[in-house]
mmCIF file with all atom_site columns, C-alpha atoms in Angstrom:
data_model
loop_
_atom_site.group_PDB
_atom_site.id
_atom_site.type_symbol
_atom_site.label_atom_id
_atom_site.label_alt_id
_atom_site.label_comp_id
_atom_site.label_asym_id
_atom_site.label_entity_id
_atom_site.label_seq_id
_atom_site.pdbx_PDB_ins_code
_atom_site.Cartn_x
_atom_site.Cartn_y
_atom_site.Cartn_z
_atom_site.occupancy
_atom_site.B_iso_or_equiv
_atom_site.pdbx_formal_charge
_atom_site.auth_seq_id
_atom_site.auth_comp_id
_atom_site.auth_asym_id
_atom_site.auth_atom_id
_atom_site.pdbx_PDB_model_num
ATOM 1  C CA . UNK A 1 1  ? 137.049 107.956 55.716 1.00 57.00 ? 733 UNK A CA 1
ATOM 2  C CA . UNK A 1 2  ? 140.290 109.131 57.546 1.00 76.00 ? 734 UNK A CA 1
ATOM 3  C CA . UNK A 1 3  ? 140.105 105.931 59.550 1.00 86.00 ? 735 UNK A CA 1
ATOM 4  C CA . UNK A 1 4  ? 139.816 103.564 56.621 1.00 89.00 ? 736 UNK A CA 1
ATOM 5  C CA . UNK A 1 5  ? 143.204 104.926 55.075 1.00 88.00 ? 737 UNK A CA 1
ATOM 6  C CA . UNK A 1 6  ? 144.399 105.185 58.551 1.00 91.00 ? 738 UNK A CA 1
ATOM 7  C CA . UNK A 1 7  ? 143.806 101.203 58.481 1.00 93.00 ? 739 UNK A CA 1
ATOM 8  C CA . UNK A 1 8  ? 144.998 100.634 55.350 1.00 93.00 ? 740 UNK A CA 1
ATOM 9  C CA . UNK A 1 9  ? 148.216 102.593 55.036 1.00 94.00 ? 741 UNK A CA 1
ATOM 10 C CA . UNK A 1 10 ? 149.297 100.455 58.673 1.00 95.00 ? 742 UNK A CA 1
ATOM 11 C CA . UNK A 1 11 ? 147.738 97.019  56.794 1.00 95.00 ? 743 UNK A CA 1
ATOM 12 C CA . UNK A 1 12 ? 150.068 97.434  54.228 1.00 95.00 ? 744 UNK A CA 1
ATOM 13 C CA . UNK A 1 13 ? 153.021 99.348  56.275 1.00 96.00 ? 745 UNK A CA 1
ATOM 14 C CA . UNK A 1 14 ? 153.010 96.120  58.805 1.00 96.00 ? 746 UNK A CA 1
ATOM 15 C CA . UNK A 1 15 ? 154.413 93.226  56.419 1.00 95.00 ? 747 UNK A CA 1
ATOM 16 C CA . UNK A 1 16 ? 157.158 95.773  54.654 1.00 95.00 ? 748 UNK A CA 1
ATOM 17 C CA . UNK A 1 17 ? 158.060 96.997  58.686 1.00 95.00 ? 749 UNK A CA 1
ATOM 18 C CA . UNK A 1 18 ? 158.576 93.592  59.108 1.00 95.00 ? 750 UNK A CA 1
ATOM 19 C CA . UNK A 1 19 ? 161.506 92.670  56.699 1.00 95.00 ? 751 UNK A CA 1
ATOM 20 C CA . UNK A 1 20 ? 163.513 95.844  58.568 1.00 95.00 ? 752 UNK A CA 1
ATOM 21 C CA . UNK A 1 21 ? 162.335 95.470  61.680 1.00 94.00 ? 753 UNK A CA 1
ATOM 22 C CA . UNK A 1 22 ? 166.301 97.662  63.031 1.00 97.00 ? 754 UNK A CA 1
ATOM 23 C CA . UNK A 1 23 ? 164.644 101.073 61.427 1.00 96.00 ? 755 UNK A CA 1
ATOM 24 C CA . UNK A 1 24 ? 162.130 103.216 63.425 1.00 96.00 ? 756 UNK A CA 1
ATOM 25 C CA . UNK A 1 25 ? 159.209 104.578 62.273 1.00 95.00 ? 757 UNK A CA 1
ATOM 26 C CA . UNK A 1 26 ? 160.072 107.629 60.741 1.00 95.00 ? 758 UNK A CA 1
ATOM 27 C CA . UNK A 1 27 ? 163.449 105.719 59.052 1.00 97.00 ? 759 UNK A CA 1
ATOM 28 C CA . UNK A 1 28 ? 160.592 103.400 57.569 1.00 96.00 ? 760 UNK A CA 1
ATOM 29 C CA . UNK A 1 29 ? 158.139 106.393 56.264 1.00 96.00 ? 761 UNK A CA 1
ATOM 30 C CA . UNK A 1 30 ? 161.666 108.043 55.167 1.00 96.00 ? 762 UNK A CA 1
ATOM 31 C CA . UNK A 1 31 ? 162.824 105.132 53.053 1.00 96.00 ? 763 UNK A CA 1
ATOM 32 C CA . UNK A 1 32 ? 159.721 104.600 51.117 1.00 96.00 ? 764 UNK A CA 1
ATOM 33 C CA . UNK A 1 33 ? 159.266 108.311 50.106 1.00 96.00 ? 765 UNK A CA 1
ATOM 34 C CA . UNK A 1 34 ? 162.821 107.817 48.984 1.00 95.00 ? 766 UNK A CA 1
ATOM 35 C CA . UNK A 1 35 ? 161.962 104.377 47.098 1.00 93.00 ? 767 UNK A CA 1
ATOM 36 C CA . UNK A 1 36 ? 158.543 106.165 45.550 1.00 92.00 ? 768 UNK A CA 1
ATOM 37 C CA . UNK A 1 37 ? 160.867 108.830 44.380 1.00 93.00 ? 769 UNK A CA 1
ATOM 38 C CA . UNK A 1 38 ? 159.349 111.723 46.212 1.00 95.00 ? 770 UNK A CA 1
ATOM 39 C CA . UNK A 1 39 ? 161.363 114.925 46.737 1.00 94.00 ? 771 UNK A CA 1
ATOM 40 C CA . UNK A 1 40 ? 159.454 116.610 48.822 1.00 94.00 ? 772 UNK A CA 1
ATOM 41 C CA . UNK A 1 41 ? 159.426 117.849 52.166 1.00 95.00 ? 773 UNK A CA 1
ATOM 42 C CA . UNK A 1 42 ? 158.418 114.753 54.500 1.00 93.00 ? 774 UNK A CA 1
ATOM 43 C CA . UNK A 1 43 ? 156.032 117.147 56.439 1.00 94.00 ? 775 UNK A CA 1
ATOM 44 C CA . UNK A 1 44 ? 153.976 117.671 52.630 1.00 95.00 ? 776 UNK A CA 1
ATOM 45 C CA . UNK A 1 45 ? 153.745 113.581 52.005 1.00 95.00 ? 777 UNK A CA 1
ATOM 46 C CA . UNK A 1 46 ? 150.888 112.496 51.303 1.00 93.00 ? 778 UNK A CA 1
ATOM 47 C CA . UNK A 1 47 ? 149.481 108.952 52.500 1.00 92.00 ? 779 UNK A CA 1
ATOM 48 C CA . UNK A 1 48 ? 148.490 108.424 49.213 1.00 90.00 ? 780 UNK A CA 1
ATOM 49 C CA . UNK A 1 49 ? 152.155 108.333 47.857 1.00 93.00 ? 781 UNK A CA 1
ATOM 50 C CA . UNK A 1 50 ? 153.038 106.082 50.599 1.00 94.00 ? 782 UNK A CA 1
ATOM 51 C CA . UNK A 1 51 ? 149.302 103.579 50.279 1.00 92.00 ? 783 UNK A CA 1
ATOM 52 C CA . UNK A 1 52 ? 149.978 102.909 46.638 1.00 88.00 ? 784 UNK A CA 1
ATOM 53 C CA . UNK A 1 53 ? 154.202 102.241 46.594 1.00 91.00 ? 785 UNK A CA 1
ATOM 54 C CA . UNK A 1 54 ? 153.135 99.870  49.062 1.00 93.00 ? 786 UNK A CA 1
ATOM 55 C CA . UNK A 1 55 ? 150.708 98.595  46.912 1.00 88.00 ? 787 UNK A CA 1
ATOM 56 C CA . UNK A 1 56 ? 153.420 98.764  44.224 1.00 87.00 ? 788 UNK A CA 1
ATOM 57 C CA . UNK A 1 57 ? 156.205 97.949  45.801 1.00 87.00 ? 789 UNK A CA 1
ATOM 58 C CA . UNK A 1 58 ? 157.061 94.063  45.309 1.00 80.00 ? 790 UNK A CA 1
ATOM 59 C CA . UNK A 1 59 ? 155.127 94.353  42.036 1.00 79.00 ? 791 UNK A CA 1
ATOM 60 C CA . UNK A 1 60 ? 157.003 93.880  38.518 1.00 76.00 ? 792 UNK A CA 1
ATOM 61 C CA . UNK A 1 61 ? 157.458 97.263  36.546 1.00 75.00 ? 793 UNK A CA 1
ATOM 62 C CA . UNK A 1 62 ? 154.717 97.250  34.308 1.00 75.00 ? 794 UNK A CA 1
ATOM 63 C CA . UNK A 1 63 ? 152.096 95.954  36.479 1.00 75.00 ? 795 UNK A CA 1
ATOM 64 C CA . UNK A 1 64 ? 148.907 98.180  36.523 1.00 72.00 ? 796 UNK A CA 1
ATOM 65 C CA . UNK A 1 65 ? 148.445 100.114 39.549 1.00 70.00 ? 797 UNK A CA 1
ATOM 66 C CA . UNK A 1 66 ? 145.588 97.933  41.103 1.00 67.00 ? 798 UNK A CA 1
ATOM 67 C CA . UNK A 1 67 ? 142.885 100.716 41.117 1.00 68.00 ? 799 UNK A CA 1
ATOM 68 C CA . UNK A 1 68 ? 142.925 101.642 37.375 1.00 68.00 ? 800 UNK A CA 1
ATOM 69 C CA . UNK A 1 69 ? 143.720 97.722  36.803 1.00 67.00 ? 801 UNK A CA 1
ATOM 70 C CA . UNK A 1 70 ? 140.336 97.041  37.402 1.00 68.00 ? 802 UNK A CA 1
ATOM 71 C CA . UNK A 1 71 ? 138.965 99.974  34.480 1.00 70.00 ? 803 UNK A CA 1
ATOM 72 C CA . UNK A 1 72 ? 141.315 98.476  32.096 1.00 73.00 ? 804 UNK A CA 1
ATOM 73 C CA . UNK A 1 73 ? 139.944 97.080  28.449 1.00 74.00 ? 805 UNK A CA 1
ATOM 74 C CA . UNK A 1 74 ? 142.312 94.806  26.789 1.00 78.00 ? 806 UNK A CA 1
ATOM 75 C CA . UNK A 1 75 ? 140.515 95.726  23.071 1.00 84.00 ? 807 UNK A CA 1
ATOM 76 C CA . UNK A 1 76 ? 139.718 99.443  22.306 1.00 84.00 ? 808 UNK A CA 1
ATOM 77 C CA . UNK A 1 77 ? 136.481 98.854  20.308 1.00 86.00 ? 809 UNK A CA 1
ATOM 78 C CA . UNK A 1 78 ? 135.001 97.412  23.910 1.00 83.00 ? 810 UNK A CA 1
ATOM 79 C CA . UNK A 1 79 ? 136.275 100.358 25.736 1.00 81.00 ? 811 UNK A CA 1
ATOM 80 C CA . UNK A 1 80 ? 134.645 103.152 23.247 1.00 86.00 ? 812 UNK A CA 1
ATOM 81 C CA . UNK A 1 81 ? 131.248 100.965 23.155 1.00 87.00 ? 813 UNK A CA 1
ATOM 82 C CA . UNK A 1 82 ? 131.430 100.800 26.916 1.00 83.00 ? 814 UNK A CA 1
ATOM 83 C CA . UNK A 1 83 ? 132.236 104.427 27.269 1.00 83.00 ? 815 UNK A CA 1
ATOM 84 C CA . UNK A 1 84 ? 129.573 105.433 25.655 1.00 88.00 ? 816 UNK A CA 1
ATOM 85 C CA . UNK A 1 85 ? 127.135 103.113 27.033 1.00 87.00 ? 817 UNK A CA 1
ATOM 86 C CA . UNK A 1 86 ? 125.998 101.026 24.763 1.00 89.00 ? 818 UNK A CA 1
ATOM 87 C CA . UNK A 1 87 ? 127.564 98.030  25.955 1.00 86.00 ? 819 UNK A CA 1
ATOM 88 C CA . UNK A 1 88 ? 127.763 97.175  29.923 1.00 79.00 ? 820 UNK A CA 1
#
């Protein structure tokens, strides 16, 4: 599992890296913590926080974060019949 995130977090790190290619690693890691609003210490982030404000990051503000996106039911009547199993 720690190998797919590994994969993931540098998939999505690579492009971003990219546009700033002047900053070092740790500048990088520093200035999307910053962007993601964490206030942490950098030693407590989480690759989590920095795998989804990648995700997130050229998105518009109210875009759905893409892993509850695909959960989402536009009408609420399908989302309690399909919560409680009566519809697939």
């Amino acid at each position: 599992m720690k190998c797919h995130r590994i994969n993931e977090l540098i998939e999505l790190l690579h492009p971003e890296w990219q546009k700033e290619p002047e900053l070092n690693l740790l500048q990088m890691i520093v200035k999307l913590a910053e962007e993601a609003g964490y206030e942490g210490k950098l030693k407590d982030l989480t690759d989590d926080v920095l795998i989804y404000h990648l995700k997130m990051r050229n998105s518009q503000k109210d875009d759905m974060i893409p892993g509850l996106a695909k959960d989402c039911e536009d009408d609420f009547k399908t989302a309690i019949l399909r919560a409680r199993g009566i519809i697939n």
